[in-house]
Phi, psi and omega in degrees: 000127180298156182297337179268359177057020181079009181281155173286165179300320181291321177296315182296319179297316179299310185294324179291334177287339179266067195265014171224154176303324180296318178295322178297316179298317178301318179295314180297321180300327184283348178279125180301154179292138171274106180276004179053044183295338179257010180119170182302144179216158169216082185293143168288166176306317180296321179293324176300315180296319181292319184271346180053049172197153177198152170254192196301309184287327176297318177294321179294319179295316177297316179299321179297320177296314181295321174302317181298316179302330183260020170097359177268161172285144180275086189250134172244152172227134180264123174259121187250135180258173172284185186282006178257010184204178181262148171287167179218146180235135179233154170267126183249155181213153178248132178221124181053039177078006180242157184251141175223180183212146172251135189219140173251119179211161179261000185246173182290337186257179179058040185254203184305143173238126176297150179283077181232005186260136186286337184211167177298317181298319179299319177299312180301315184294341176294342178270350193299306189292333180265002181267082180224158181270186186289353174261002178086007180280129179282124196240352181292130186234330183201173179212156178268165167287174176301139170243117182273115185291351176298341178294344179258011182303324182292348178257008175057042184300335185282328191234358182295151173266009175259158177287156188245057182297338181299335181288304177297328178296320178292317179303322181291336186266339184289164181298136175242152185245122180293148180251350183225151170271165177300323179296317178295319180299319183293341183255005184295135176271143176294154171298152177291157182301322180295326176291319179298317180294319177298326180294344180275350178288130180237153180277322180233146179236154177237135176285342185262340184251125183292314180262111184273078186295000000 
């Protein structure tokens, strides 16, 4: 893979200016949410820039690319919920032997994680208590190992004008590790009402979509 990753000069200049995970997160936050008003999508990084919108996995894929341009491995981790909630995908990075994450979400929770976690599992568990649905049920159940997106380089995932469904499809198939036993699940306490109300706050709204996820 060439050093410019097939990016245009303007793309490369932009991404190199985002030379810390914090700057990448700030950039991802400023991209409006993709509410998929025209149907399900999985935009490539180039498509995200052209359309100026992304949802969680689209943002994670773009973040992984920008991390790669700045010397990090392009790693994703899949956080899986039970059937009462949505899964979430984050771009993870290692700095000084600690793990952090870049995340695209429309809510106050499930956001950026500072690189202060000793292991992937510790990083994942930092999301557990705030990972609840609109009824306050805590729903995070498992996580995948790291998926290095360089495995998709032959499919031009970084610059294609086609959608990159092969990435979420692969994430869904890789081994996932449960975080709770059945006994632990049966004893979970609901989130407090104030947490549930805070969870309804959204960063971006759509006039066409009733639930502004």
